[in-house]
CSV table of C-alpha atoms in Angstrom, one decimal:
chain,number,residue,atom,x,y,z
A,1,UNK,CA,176.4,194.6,-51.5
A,2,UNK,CA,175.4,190.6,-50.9
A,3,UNK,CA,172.2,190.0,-49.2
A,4,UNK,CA,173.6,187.6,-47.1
A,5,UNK,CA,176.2,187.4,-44.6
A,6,UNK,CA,178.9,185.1,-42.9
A,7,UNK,CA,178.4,185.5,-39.0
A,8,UNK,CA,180.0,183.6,-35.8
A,9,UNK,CA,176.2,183.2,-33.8
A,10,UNK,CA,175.8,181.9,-30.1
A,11,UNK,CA,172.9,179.4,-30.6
A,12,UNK,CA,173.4,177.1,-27.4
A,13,UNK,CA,175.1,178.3,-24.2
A,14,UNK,CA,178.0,176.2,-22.6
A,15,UNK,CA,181.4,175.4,-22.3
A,16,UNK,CA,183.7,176.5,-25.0
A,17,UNK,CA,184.7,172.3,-25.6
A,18,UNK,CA,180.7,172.3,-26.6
A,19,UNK,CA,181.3,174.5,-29.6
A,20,UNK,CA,178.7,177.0,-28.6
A,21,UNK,CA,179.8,179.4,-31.3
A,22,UNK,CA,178.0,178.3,-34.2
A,23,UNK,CA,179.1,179.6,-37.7
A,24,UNK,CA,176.0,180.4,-39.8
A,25,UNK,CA,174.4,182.3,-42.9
A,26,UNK,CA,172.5,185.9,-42.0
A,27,UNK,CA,170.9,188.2,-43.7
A,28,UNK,CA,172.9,191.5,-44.3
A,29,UNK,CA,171.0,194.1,-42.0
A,30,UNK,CA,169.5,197.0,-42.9
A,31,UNK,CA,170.1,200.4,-41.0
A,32,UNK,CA,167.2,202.4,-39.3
A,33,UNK,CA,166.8,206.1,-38.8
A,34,UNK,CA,170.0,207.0,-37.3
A,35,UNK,CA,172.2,204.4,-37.5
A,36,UNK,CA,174.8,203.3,-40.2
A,37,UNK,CA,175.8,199.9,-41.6
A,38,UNK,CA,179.7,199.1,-40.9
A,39,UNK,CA,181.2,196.5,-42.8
A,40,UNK,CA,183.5,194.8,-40.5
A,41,UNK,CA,187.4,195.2,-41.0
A,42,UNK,CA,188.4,193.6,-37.6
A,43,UNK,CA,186.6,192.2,-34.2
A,44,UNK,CA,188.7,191.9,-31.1
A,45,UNK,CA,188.2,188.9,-29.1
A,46,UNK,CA,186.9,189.9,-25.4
A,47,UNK,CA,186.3,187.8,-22.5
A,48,UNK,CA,182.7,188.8,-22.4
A,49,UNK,CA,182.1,187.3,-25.5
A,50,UNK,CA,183.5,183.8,-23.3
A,51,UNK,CA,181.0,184.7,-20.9
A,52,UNK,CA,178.3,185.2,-23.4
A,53,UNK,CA,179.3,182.2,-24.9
A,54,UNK,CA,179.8,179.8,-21.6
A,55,UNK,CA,176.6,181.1,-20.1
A,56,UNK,CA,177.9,182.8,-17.7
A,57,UNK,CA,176.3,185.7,-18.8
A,58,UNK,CA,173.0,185.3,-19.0
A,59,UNK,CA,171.7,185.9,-23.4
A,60,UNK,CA,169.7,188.9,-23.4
A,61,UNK,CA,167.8,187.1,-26.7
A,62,UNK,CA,168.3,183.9,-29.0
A,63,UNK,CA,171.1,183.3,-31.5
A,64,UNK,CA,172.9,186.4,-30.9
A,65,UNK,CA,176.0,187.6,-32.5
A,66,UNK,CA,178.6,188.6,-30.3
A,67,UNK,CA,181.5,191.1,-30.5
A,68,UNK,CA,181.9,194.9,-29.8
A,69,UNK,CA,185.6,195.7,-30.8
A,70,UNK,CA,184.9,197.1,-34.0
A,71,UNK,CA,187.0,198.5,-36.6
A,72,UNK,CA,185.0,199.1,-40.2
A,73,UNK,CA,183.6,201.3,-42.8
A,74,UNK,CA,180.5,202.8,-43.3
A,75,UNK,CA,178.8,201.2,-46.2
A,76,UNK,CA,175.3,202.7,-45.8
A,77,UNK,CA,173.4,205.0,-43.5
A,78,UNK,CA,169.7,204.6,-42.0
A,79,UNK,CA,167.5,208.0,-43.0
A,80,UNK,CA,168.7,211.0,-40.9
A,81,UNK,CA,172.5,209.4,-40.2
A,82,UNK,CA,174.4,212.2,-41.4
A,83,UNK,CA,177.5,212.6,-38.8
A,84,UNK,CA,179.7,209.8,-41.0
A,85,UNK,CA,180.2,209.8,-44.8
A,86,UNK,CA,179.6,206.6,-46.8
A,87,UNK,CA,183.3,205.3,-46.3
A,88,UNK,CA,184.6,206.9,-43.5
A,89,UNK,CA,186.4,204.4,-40.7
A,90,UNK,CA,184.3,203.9,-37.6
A,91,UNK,CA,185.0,202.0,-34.6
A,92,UNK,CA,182.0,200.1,-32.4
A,93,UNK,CA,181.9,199.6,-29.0
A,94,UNK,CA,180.5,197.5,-25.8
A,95,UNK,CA,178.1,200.5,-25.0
A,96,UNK,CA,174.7,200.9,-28.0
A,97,UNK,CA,172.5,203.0,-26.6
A,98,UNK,CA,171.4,204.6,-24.2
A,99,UNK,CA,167.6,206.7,-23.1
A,100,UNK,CA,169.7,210.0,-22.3
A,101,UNK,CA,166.8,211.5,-20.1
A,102,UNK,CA,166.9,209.3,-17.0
A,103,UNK,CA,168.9,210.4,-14.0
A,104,UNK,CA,171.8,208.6,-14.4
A,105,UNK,CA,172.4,210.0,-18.2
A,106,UNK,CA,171.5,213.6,-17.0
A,107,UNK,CA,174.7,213.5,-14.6
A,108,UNK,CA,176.9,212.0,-17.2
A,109,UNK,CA,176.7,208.2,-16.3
A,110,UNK,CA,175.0,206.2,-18.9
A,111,UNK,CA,176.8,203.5,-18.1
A,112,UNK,CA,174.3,203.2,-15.3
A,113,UNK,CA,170.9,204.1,-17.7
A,114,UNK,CA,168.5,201.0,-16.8
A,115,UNK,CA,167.6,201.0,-20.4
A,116,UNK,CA,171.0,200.9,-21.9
A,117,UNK,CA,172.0,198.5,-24.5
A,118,UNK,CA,174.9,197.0,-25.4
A,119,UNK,CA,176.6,195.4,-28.8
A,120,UNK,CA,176.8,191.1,-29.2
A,121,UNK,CA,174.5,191.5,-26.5
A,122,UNK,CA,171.0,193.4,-27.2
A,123,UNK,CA,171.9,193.5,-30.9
A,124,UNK,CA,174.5,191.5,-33.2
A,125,UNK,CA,177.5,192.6,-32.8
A,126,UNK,CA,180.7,192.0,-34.8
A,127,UNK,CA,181.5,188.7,-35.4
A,128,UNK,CA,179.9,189.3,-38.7
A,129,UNK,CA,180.4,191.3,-42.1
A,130,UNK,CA,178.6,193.5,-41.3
A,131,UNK,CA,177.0,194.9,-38.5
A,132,UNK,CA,174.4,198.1,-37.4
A,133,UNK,CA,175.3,200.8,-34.5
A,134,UNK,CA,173.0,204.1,-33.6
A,135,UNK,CA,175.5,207.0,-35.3
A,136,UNK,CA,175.8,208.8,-32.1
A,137,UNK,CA,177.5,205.7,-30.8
A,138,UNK,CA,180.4,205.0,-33.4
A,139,UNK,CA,183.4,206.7,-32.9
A,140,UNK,CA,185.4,208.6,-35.4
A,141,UNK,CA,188.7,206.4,-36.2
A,142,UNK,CA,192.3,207.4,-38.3
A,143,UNK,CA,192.5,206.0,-41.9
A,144,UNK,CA,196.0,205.4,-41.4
A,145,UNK,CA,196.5,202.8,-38.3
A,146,UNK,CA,196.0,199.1,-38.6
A,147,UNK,CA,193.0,197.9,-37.8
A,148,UNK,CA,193.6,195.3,-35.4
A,149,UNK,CA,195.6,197.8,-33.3
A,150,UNK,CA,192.9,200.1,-32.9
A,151,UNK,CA,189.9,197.2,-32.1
A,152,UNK,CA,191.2,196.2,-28.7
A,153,UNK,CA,191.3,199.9,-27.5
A,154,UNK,CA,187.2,200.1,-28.2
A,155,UNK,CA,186.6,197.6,-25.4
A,156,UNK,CA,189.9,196.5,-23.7
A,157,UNK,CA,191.2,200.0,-23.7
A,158,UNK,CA,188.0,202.1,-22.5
A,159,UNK,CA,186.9,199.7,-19.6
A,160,UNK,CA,190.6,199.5,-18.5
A,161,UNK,CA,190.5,203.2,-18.8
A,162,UNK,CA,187.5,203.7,-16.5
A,163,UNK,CA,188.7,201.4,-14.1
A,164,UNK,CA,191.9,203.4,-13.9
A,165,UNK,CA,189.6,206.5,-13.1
A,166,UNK,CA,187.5,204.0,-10.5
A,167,UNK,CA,190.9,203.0,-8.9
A,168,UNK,CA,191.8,206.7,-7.6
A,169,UNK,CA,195.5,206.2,-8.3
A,170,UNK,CA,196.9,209.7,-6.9
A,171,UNK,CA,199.5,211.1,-9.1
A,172,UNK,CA,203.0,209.5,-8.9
A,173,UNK,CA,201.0,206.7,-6.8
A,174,UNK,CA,202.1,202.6,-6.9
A,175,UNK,CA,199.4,200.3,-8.4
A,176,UNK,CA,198.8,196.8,-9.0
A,177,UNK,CA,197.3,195.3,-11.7
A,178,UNK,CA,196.1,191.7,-11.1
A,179,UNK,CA,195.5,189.7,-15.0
A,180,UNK,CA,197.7,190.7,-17.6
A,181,UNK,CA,195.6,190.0,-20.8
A,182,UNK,CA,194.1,192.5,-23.5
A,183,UNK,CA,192.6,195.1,-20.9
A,184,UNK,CA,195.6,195.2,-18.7
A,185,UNK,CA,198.6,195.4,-20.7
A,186,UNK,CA,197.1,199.3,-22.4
A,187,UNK,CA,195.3,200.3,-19.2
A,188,UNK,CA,199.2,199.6,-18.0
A,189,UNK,CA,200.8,201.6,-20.4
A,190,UNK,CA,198.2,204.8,-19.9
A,191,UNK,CA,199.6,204.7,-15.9
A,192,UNK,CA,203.0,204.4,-16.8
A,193,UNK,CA,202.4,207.4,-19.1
A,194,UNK,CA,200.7,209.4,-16.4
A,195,UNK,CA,203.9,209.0,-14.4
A,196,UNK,CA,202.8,205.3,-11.9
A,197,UNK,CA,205.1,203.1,-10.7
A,198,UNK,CA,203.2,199.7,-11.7
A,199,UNK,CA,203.2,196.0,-10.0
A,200,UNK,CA,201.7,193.4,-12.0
A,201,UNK,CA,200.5,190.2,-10.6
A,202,UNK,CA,199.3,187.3,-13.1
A,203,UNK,CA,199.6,183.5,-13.2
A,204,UNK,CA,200.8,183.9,-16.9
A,205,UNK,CA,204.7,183.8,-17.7
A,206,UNK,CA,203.9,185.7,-20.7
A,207,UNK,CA,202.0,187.8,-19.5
A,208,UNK,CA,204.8,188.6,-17.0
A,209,UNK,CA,207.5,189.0,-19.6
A,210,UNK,CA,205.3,191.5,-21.5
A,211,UNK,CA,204.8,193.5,-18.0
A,212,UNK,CA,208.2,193.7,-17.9
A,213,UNK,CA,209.3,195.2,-21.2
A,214,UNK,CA,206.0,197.5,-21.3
A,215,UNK,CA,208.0,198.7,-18.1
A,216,UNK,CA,206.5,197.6,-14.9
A,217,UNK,CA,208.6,197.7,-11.8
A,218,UNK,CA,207.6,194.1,-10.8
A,219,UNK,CA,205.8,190.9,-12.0
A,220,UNK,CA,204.6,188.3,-9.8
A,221,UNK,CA,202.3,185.5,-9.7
A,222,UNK,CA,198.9,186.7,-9.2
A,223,UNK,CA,198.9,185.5,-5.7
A,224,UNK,CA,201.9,187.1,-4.4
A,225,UNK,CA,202.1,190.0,-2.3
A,226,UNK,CA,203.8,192.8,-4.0
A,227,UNK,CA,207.1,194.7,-3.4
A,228,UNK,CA,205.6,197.7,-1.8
A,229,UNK,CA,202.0,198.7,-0.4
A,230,UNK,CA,200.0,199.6,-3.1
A,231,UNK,CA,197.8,203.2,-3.7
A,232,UNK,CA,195.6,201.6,-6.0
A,233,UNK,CA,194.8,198.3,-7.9
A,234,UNK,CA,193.0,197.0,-10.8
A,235,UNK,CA,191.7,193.3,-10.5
A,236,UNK,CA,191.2,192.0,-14.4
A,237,UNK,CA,191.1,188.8,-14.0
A,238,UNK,CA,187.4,187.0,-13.3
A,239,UNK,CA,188.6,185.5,-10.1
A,240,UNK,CA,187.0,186.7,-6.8
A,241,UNK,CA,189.8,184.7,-5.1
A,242,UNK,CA,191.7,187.8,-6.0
A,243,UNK,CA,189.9,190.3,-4.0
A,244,UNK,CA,190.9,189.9,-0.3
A,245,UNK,CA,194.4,189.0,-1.6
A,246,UNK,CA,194.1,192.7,-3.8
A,247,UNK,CA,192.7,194.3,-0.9
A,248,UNK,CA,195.3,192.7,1.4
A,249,UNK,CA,197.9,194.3,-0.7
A,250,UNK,CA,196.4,198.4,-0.7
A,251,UNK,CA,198.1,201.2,1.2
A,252,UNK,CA,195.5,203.1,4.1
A,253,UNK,CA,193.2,204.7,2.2
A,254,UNK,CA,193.9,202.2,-0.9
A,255,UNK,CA,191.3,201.5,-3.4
A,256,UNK,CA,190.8,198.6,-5.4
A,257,UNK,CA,188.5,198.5,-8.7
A,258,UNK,CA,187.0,195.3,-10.1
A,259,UNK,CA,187.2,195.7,-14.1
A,260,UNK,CA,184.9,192.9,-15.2
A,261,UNK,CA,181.6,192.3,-16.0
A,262,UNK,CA,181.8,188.8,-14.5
A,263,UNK,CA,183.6,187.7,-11.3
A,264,UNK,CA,183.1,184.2,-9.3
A,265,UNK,CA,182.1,184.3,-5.6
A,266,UNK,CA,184.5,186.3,-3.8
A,267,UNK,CA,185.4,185.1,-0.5
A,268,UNK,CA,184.4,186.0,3.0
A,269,UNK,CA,186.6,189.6,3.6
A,270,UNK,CA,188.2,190.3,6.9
A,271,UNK,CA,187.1,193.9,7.9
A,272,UNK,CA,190.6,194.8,9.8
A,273,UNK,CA,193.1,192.8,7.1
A,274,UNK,CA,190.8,194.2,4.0
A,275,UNK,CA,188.6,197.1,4.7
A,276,UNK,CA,189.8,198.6,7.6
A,277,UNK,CA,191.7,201.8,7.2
A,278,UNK,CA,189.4,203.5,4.7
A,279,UNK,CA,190.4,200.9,1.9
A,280,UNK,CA,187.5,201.1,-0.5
A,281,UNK,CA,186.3,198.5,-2.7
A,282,UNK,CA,184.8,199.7,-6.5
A,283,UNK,CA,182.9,197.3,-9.2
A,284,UNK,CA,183.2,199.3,-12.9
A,285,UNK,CA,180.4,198.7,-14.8
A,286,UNK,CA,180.3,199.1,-18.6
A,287,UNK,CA,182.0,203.2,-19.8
A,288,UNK,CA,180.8,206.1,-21.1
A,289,UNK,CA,181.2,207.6,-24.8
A,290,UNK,CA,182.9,210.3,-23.0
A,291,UNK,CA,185.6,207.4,-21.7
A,292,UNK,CA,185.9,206.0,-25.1
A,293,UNK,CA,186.5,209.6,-26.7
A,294,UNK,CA,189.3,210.2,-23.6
A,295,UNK,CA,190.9,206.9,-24.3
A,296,UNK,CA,191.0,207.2,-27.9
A,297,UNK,CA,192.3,210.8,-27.6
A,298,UNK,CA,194.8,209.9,-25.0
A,299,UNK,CA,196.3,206.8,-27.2
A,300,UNK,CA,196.2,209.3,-30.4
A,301,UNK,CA,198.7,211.4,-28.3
A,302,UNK,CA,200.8,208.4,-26.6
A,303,UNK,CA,200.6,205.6,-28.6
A,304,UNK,CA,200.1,202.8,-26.9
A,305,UNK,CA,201.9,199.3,-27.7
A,306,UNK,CA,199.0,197.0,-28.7
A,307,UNK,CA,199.8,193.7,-28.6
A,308,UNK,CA,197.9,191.3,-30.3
A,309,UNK,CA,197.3,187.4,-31.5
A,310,UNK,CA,195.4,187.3,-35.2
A,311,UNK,CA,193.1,185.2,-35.9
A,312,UNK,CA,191.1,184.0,-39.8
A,313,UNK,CA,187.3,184.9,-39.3
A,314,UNK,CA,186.9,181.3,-40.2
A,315,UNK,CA,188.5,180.3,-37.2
A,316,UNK,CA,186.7,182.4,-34.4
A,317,UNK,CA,185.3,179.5,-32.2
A,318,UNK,CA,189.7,178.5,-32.0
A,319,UNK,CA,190.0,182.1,-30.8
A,320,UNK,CA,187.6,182.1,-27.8
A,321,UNK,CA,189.1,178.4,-26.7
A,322,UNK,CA,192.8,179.8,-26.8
A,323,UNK,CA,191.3,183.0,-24.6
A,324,UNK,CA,189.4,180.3,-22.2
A,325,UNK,CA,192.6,178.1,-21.9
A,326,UNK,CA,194.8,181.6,-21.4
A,327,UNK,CA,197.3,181.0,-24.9
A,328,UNK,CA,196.1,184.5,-25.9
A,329,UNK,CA,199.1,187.2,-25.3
A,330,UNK,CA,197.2,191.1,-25.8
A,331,UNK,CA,194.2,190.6,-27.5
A,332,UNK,CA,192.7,188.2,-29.7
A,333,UNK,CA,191.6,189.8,-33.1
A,334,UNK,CA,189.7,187.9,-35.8
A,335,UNK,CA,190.3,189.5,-39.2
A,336,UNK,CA,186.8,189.8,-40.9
A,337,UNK,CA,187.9,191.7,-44.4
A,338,UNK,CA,190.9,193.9,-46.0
């Protein structure tokens, strides 16, 4: 094993033309009690690692490493990390830890734990060789899928998961998904696959095009009102525009979840054209292990199409500026090793 590691670090803050992904020279870490060493196979490109990279999420410390849709191999273990052999293929997600006492952990939300902790964000993530994660928060992965078709379900596919679950889309029901990117397109496919009809609404031709063939009933710009009323909507895109126009669209009784972690202002709501008739409005916040396990287990069953744009590790900071400027179809994955 080298003592020293190639790694994609956040150094400075700002807008992607400023180069705020800095490519440097880190030390390999070392595990501690309870948590194994992955050496990186693949990284998906999220837009919180834009975020985390523009400033718009505030850096929870200096020089930090981002990613957290991780596809690797365990290459060592800290002392008491038993539940994965030396080899075995691991995948690392957004959530790192949790306290698993507090109230929120005791009733299953640990999403919600005020001492939770999160990977590229608390600790390096996996823009790197190599990276650390607490055992009891890897997930178990199949040998025999490509990587970087499983890395973009370990962010992309469990938040777009939950916020299914947020959006209360009744069985057989109509939703709308507004964004079409990385999240979207497999939350998209899990509805179809649970019997939705689904309306997608995204400024991105694309984007559109893929909606169509993934089997969508509709794809419009993001702006426009869809076909039919809808039960339920996603919003995916980080544009608080979006919400009254979402809102606008819902059935009585409608809900409409918010999927990211950042969102601009949203505008001043009209209680009767938005609210009114027990439309409810939802923010999803992080997932669970127990959404990660559900997700992975549902895609094991129906697999899902994955589509994807590859990237060289060596070209990382070109990833996150084709995901800014929206030239990113599925997910953005930066191949780290074979």
């Amino acid at each position: 094993m080298t003592e020293t590691m190639t790694a994609w670090m956040v150094r400075r803050p700002g807008p992607v033309a400023t180069r705020p992904l800095e490519r440097v020279r880190l030390p390999v870490p070392e595990p501690a009690p309870d948590e194994v060493l992955v050496r990186v196979e693949v990284c998906a490109v999220c837009r919180t690692d834009l975020h985390l990279a523009e400033g718009d999420l505030a850096p929870r410390r200096p020089g930090t490493v981002p990613g957290h849709e991780v596809v690797g191999h365990v290459a060592a273990r800290g002392a008491g990390a038993g539940r994965f052999a030396v080899g075995a293929r691991v995948g690392v997600a957004w959530l790192r830890a949790a306290c698993g006492t507090c109230r929120y952990c005791a009733r299953g939300s640990e999403n919600l734990c005020p001492d939770s902790r999160y990977t590229g964000w608390d600790a390096d993530g996996g823009y790197a060789e190599y990276l650390t994660v607490p055992q009891d928060f890897a997930y178990p992965l199949p040998a025999d899928q490509p990587a970087e078709k499983l890395a973009p379900l370990l962010c992309a596919g469990i938040i777009g998961y939950r916020a299914l679950l947020r959006s209360d889309l009744p069985p057989g029901g109509r939703l709308g998904v507004y964004g079409f990117g990385a999240s979207a397109h497999l939350t998209a496919q899990v509805a179809l696959a649970q019997g939705a009809t689904l309306h997608v609404l995204t400024r991105s031709g694309s984007a559109r095009e893929l909606a169509l063939e993934l089997g969508a009933a509709s794809a419009g710009d993001a702006y426009d009102a869809p076909p039919e009323p809808l039960d339920a909507a996603i919003l995916f895109a980080p544009v608080g525009d979006l919400v009254p126009v979402a809102l606008a669209a819902l059935e009585r009784g409608g809900t409409l979840a918010v999927a990211g972690i950042h969102l601009t202002d949203v505008p001043s709501l009209v209680y009767r054209d938005h609210l009114f008739q027990e439309r409810t409005l939802r923010s999803v916040t992080a997932n669970t292990r127990a959404d990660g396990h559900a997700l992975l287990e549902h895609a094991a069953r129906h697999p899902l199409r994955v589509a994807t744009t590859p990237y060289d590790f060596d070209r990382a900071d070109r990833a996150l500026k084709d995901l800014a400027a929206d030239r990113v179809t599925g997910a953005a994955v930066l191949r780290i090793a074979d």
